[in-house]
Amino acid sequence: MAPLTLAGIERAARDQLSPEIWDFVEGGSGAERTLAANREMFGRHAFRPRALVDVSVCAPAVDLLGATLQLPVGIAPMAYHRLVHPDGETATARAAGKAGALLVAGIFASRTLEDIAAAATGPLWLQLYWLRRREALAALVERAEAAGYAALLLTVDAPRIGRRLRDLRNGFAVPPEIRAVNLDPALMAASHHAGQGSSGIAEHAREQFDPTLTWADLAWLRERSRLPLVLKGVLTAEDARRAADHGVDAVVVSNHGGRQLDGALPALAALPEVVDALPPHIPALLDGGVRSGADIAVALALGARAVLVGRPAFWGLATGGEAGVGQVLDLLRDELEHTMALLGRPSVADLDRTALAPWPV
Ligand SMILES: Cc1cc2nc3c(=O)[nH]c(=O)nc-3n(C[C@H](O)[C@H](O)[C@H](O)COP(=O)(O)O)c2cc1C
Ligand SMILES: CCCCC(=O)C(=O)O
């Protein structure tokens, strides 16, 4: 029987992957408090269903940066999809396209930007980290534009890599056959060797990520590209206002799936203050702990335009390649439509804060 929940797909994925790769995918930083809290926050909300509403058609489509998403879901940027399946990002792209979802390809994609774009049939964005080697970034931006990427997403919560204790214990390094093929191998060498008490990922970031990045640097990206700019990793009203002041086109409310600052606000808890601080024309997306269609409904009701899912896409990819990612997205769609119907809110426009109450116990 097909899995009935994402948790079922998660269990199957665990059986497929080596313990080191499983820990890299599932793990958070520090005591994993933020990782756990991302999930727990969804349980703090109760739905306030309305009766006697015609719900014969439930339509979860939304507009995002000029495109229509049939499903208000994107696949969060994740490094190295080939860690969990030999097809990697092209399989993810095909599945996202079929489901009407967005794919955010990562700067550390293990397939070329051009191959991913060729496989994509829906909206596609490229995620960037602020590399010291700015000419490598400039080259990626140029390639992304030429290949038809629709937006650039800059991740701003990772001036260095969080203390991911599982990876440190495992001495995690990216296996040599899996490569960030869009970057010069010399730039990526550190990722493939774990130093004493470190991980390849952490070493690589120490060497290559530029922690001097500030708001003033956004102009550099703007000068090189006319693509919309999205910031990922905004958790406060202050930063939301600054993003708006700097002409950012959208933000992702995110703590990087609990992998960066442990103890940081759960993403869902930060969402209302960010939404309230942004002018209405700048959408906020949310990621971290979204594991069901009901979770998506909660995020939309609190003002998110769409959500991103990270780990669940890897569970699907690990268990069934393109079809597995498709299964994850189809399940999310079924659950979301089901929630909208029983909640008496058949369109996304009906999903507002009146749909929720604090869980009463
Ligand atoms: C294995 C893995 C790799 C990731 N790689 C990146 C990355 O390269 N760039 C980035 O901005 N975020 C990265 N993230 C964070 C995701 O984009 C996203 O913020 C997070 O996974 C959302 O939480 P969720 O996994 O609970 O859905 C990664 C997350 C995971 C699990
Ligand atoms: C240097 C690769 C970082 C990938 C990442 O962002 C993550 O694992 O969360």
Short mmCIF file of C-alpha atoms in Angstrom, two decimals, residues 22-222:
data_model
loop_
_atom_site.label_atom_id
_atom_site.label_comp_id
_atom_site.label_asym_id
_atom_site.label_seq_id
_atom_site.Cartn_x
_atom_site.Cartn_y
_atom_site.Cartn_z
CA TRP A 22 20.99 9.78 7.31
CA ASP A 23 22.54 11.84 10.11
CA PHE A 24 23.65 14.56 7.69
CA VAL A 25 20.13 14.81 6.26
CA GLU A 26 18.09 14.51 9.47
CA GLY A 27 20.40 16.27 11.87
CA GLY A 28 20.30 19.73 13.33
CA SER A 29 22.86 21.75 15.24
CA GLY A 30 23.74 21.75 18.93
CA ALA A 31 21.13 20.08 21.14
CA GLU A 32 18.69 20.13 18.19
CA ARG A 33 16.25 22.29 20.17
CA THR A 34 15.31 24.39 17.17
CA LEU A 35 15.00 21.30 14.98
CA ALA A 36 12.45 19.85 17.43
CA ALA A 37 10.69 23.18 18.02
CA ASN A 38 10.06 23.69 14.31
CA ARG A 39 7.80 20.63 14.46
CA GLU A 40 6.28 21.32 17.87
CA MET A 41 5.04 24.78 16.87
CA PHE A 42 2.55 23.32 14.41
CA GLY A 43 0.89 21.48 17.30
CA ARG A 44 0.26 24.75 19.12
CA HIS A 45 -2.48 25.71 16.66
CA ALA A 46 -6.05 24.45 16.39
CA PHE A 47 -8.27 24.89 13.34
CA ARG A 48 -11.56 26.81 13.58
CA PRO A 49 -13.65 25.05 10.92
CA ARG A 50 -16.56 26.82 9.28
CA ALA A 51 -19.60 24.79 8.27
CA LEU A 52 -22.03 25.01 5.35
CA VAL A 53 -19.48 26.28 2.85
CA ASP A 54 -19.44 24.91 -0.71
CA VAL A 55 -16.16 23.02 -0.82
CA SER A 56 -16.80 21.03 -3.98
CA VAL A 57 -13.72 22.67 -5.51
CA CYS A 58 -10.65 23.29 -3.33
CA ALA A 59 -7.95 25.19 -5.16
CA PRO A 60 -4.60 25.62 -3.44
CA ALA A 61 -2.98 27.61 -6.30
CA VAL A 62 -1.05 30.81 -5.48
CA ASP A 63 0.88 33.47 -7.39
CA LEU A 64 4.52 33.90 -6.52
CA LEU A 65 6.90 36.39 -8.19
CA GLY A 66 4.85 36.46 -11.36
CA ALA A 67 4.35 32.69 -11.68
CA THR A 68 1.41 30.53 -10.66
CA LEU A 69 2.13 27.61 -8.37
CA GLN A 70 -0.60 24.98 -8.56
CA LEU A 71 0.56 23.87 -5.13
CA PRO A 72 1.83 26.45 -2.60
CA VAL A 73 4.92 24.34 -2.02
CA GLY A 74 8.52 24.49 -3.09
CA ILE A 75 11.41 22.13 -2.56
CA ALA A 76 13.89 23.89 -0.29
CA PRO A 77 17.45 24.28 -1.55
CA MET A 78 19.51 21.30 -0.45
CA ALA A 79 23.06 20.42 -1.34
CA TYR A 80 23.95 17.24 -3.23
CA HIS A 81 20.69 15.44 -4.12
CA ARG A 82 22.86 12.61 -5.48
CA LEU A 83 23.76 11.77 -1.87
CA VAL A 84 20.39 10.04 -1.64
CA HIS A 85 19.67 8.94 -5.25
CA PRO A 86 21.86 8.58 -8.36
CA ASP A 87 19.56 10.76 -10.49
CA GLY A 88 19.88 13.68 -8.10
CA GLU A 89 18.38 17.08 -8.88
CA THR A 90 17.01 16.25 -12.33
CA ALA A 91 14.63 13.72 -10.76
CA THR A 92 13.57 16.26 -8.16
CA ALA A 93 13.01 18.86 -10.88
CA ARG A 94 10.79 16.54 -12.94
CA ALA A 95 8.69 15.65 -9.90
CA ALA A 96 8.30 19.29 -8.83
CA GLY A 97 7.22 20.25 -12.35
CA LYS A 98 4.59 17.51 -12.50
CA ALA A 99 3.18 18.51 -9.12
CA GLY A 100 3.04 22.23 -9.94
CA ALA A 101 5.56 22.97 -7.19
CA LEU A 102 8.63 25.21 -7.15
CA LEU A 103 12.18 23.84 -7.04
CA VAL A 104 14.98 25.85 -5.47
CA ALA A 105 18.17 24.30 -6.78
CA GLY A 106 21.17 24.63 -4.47
CA ILE A 107 24.52 26.18 -5.25
CA PHE A 108 25.92 22.77 -4.25
CA ALA A 109 23.71 20.89 -6.70
CA SER A 110 25.21 17.60 -7.86
CA ARG A 111 23.79 18.02 -11.39
CA THR A 112 24.53 20.94 -13.69
CA LEU A 113 22.31 24.00 -13.59
CA GLU A 114 21.59 23.44 -17.26
CA ASP A 115 20.55 19.79 -16.81
CA ILE A 116 18.28 20.76 -13.92
CA ALA A 117 16.69 23.51 -16.01
CA ALA A 118 16.17 21.10 -18.90
CA ALA A 119 14.36 18.69 -16.58
CA ALA A 120 12.22 21.39 -14.94
CA THR A 121 8.75 22.17 -16.24
CA GLY A 122 7.75 24.53 -13.46
CA PRO A 123 9.27 27.50 -11.66
CA LEU A 124 12.94 27.10 -10.82
CA TRP A 125 15.11 29.31 -8.59
CA LEU A 126 18.82 29.13 -7.74
CA GLN A 127 20.11 29.37 -4.18
CA LEU A 128 23.46 31.06 -3.51
CA TYR A 129 25.89 31.23 -0.63
CA TRP A 130 28.16 34.24 -0.41
CA LEU A 131 31.46 32.76 -1.58
CA ARG A 132 34.74 34.56 -1.03
CA ARG A 133 35.45 33.88 -4.70
CA ARG A 134 32.98 36.42 -6.03
CA GLU A 135 33.83 35.68 -9.65
CA ALA A 136 32.52 32.11 -9.14
CA LEU A 137 29.23 33.60 -7.91
CA ALA A 138 29.06 36.00 -10.84
CA ALA A 139 29.56 33.13 -13.27
CA LEU A 140 26.73 31.15 -11.63
CA VAL A 141 24.39 34.11 -11.81
CA GLU A 142 25.09 34.49 -15.51
CA ARG A 143 24.54 30.78 -16.15
CA ALA A 144 21.31 30.79 -14.14
CA GLU A 145 19.89 33.66 -16.19
CA ALA A 146 20.89 32.00 -19.45
CA ALA A 147 19.33 28.68 -18.39
CA GLY A 148 16.00 30.28 -17.47
CA TYR A 149 16.06 30.34 -13.67
CA ALA A 150 13.33 32.69 -12.46
CA ALA A 151 14.87 34.05 -9.23
CA LEU A 152 18.02 34.10 -7.12
CA LEU A 153 17.73 33.13 -3.47
CA LEU A 154 20.55 34.16 -1.16
CA THR A 155 20.88 32.21 2.08
CA VAL A 156 21.74 34.62 4.88
CA ASP A 157 21.80 32.41 7.99
CA ALA A 158 25.06 30.61 7.28
CA PRO A 159 28.14 32.83 7.57
CA ARG A 160 29.58 29.60 8.96
CA ILE A 161 28.12 26.12 9.39
CA GLY A 162 26.20 25.30 12.59
CA ARG A 163 27.72 22.86 15.07
CA ARG A 164 26.13 19.70 13.75
CA LEU A 165 27.24 17.23 16.36
CA ARG A 166 26.16 14.16 14.40
CA ASP A 167 28.40 15.16 11.49
CA LEU A 168 31.28 16.03 13.82
CA ARG A 169 31.03 12.63 15.52
CA ASN A 170 30.77 10.81 12.20
CA GLY A 171 33.59 12.82 10.64
CA PHE A 172 31.15 13.40 7.78
CA ALA A 173 32.65 14.26 4.40
CA VAL A 174 30.95 14.34 1.03
CA PRO A 175 31.82 11.08 -0.78
CA PRO A 176 34.32 11.74 -3.60
CA GLU A 177 31.99 10.58 -6.38
CA ILE A 178 29.33 13.16 -5.45
CA ARG A 179 30.34 16.62 -6.54
CA ALA A 180 29.10 20.17 -6.56
CA VAL A 181 29.50 20.13 -10.32
CA ASN A 182 28.66 23.79 -10.87
CA LEU A 183 31.74 24.99 -9.00
CA ASP A 184 35.44 24.62 -9.60
CA PRO A 185 36.68 21.39 -7.90
CA ALA A 186 39.45 23.41 -6.25
CA LEU A 187 36.76 25.43 -4.45
CA MET A 188 35.06 22.27 -3.20
CA ALA A 189 38.03 20.13 -2.15
CA ALA A 190 37.59 20.67 1.59
CA SER A 191 34.05 19.20 1.49
CA HIS A 192 35.48 15.79 0.71
CA HIS A 193 37.82 15.54 3.72
CA ALA A 194 36.77 15.65 7.35
CA GLY A 195 39.47 17.15 9.53
CA GLN A 196 40.01 15.99 13.09
CA GLY A 197 36.85 16.82 15.09
CA SER A 198 35.28 18.56 12.12
CA SER A 199 33.15 17.78 9.08
CA GLY A 200 33.91 18.33 5.42
CA ILE A 201 30.94 20.66 5.17
CA ALA A 202 32.15 22.81 8.08
CA GLU A 203 35.72 22.92 6.76
CA HIS A 204 34.54 23.89 3.32
CA ALA A 205 32.41 26.72 4.65
CA ARG A 206 35.26 28.01 6.80
CA GLU A 207 37.46 28.16 3.75
CA GLN A 208 35.01 29.41 1.13
CA PHE A 209 32.08 31.29 2.74
CA ASP A 210 32.57 35.02 3.16
CA PRO A 211 31.34 36.04 6.64
CA THR A 212 31.75 39.76 5.89
CA LEU A 213 28.44 39.72 3.95
CA THR A 214 26.19 42.65 4.93
CA TRP A 215 23.12 44.40 3.54
CA ALA A 216 25.31 46.71 1.46
CA ASP A 217 26.55 43.72 -0.56
CA LEU A 218 23.09 43.01 -1.98
CA ALA A 219 23.74 45.80 -4.50
CA TRP A 220 26.52 43.66 -6.00
CA LEU A 221 23.99 40.93 -6.85
CA ARG A 222 21.47 43.46 -8.13
#
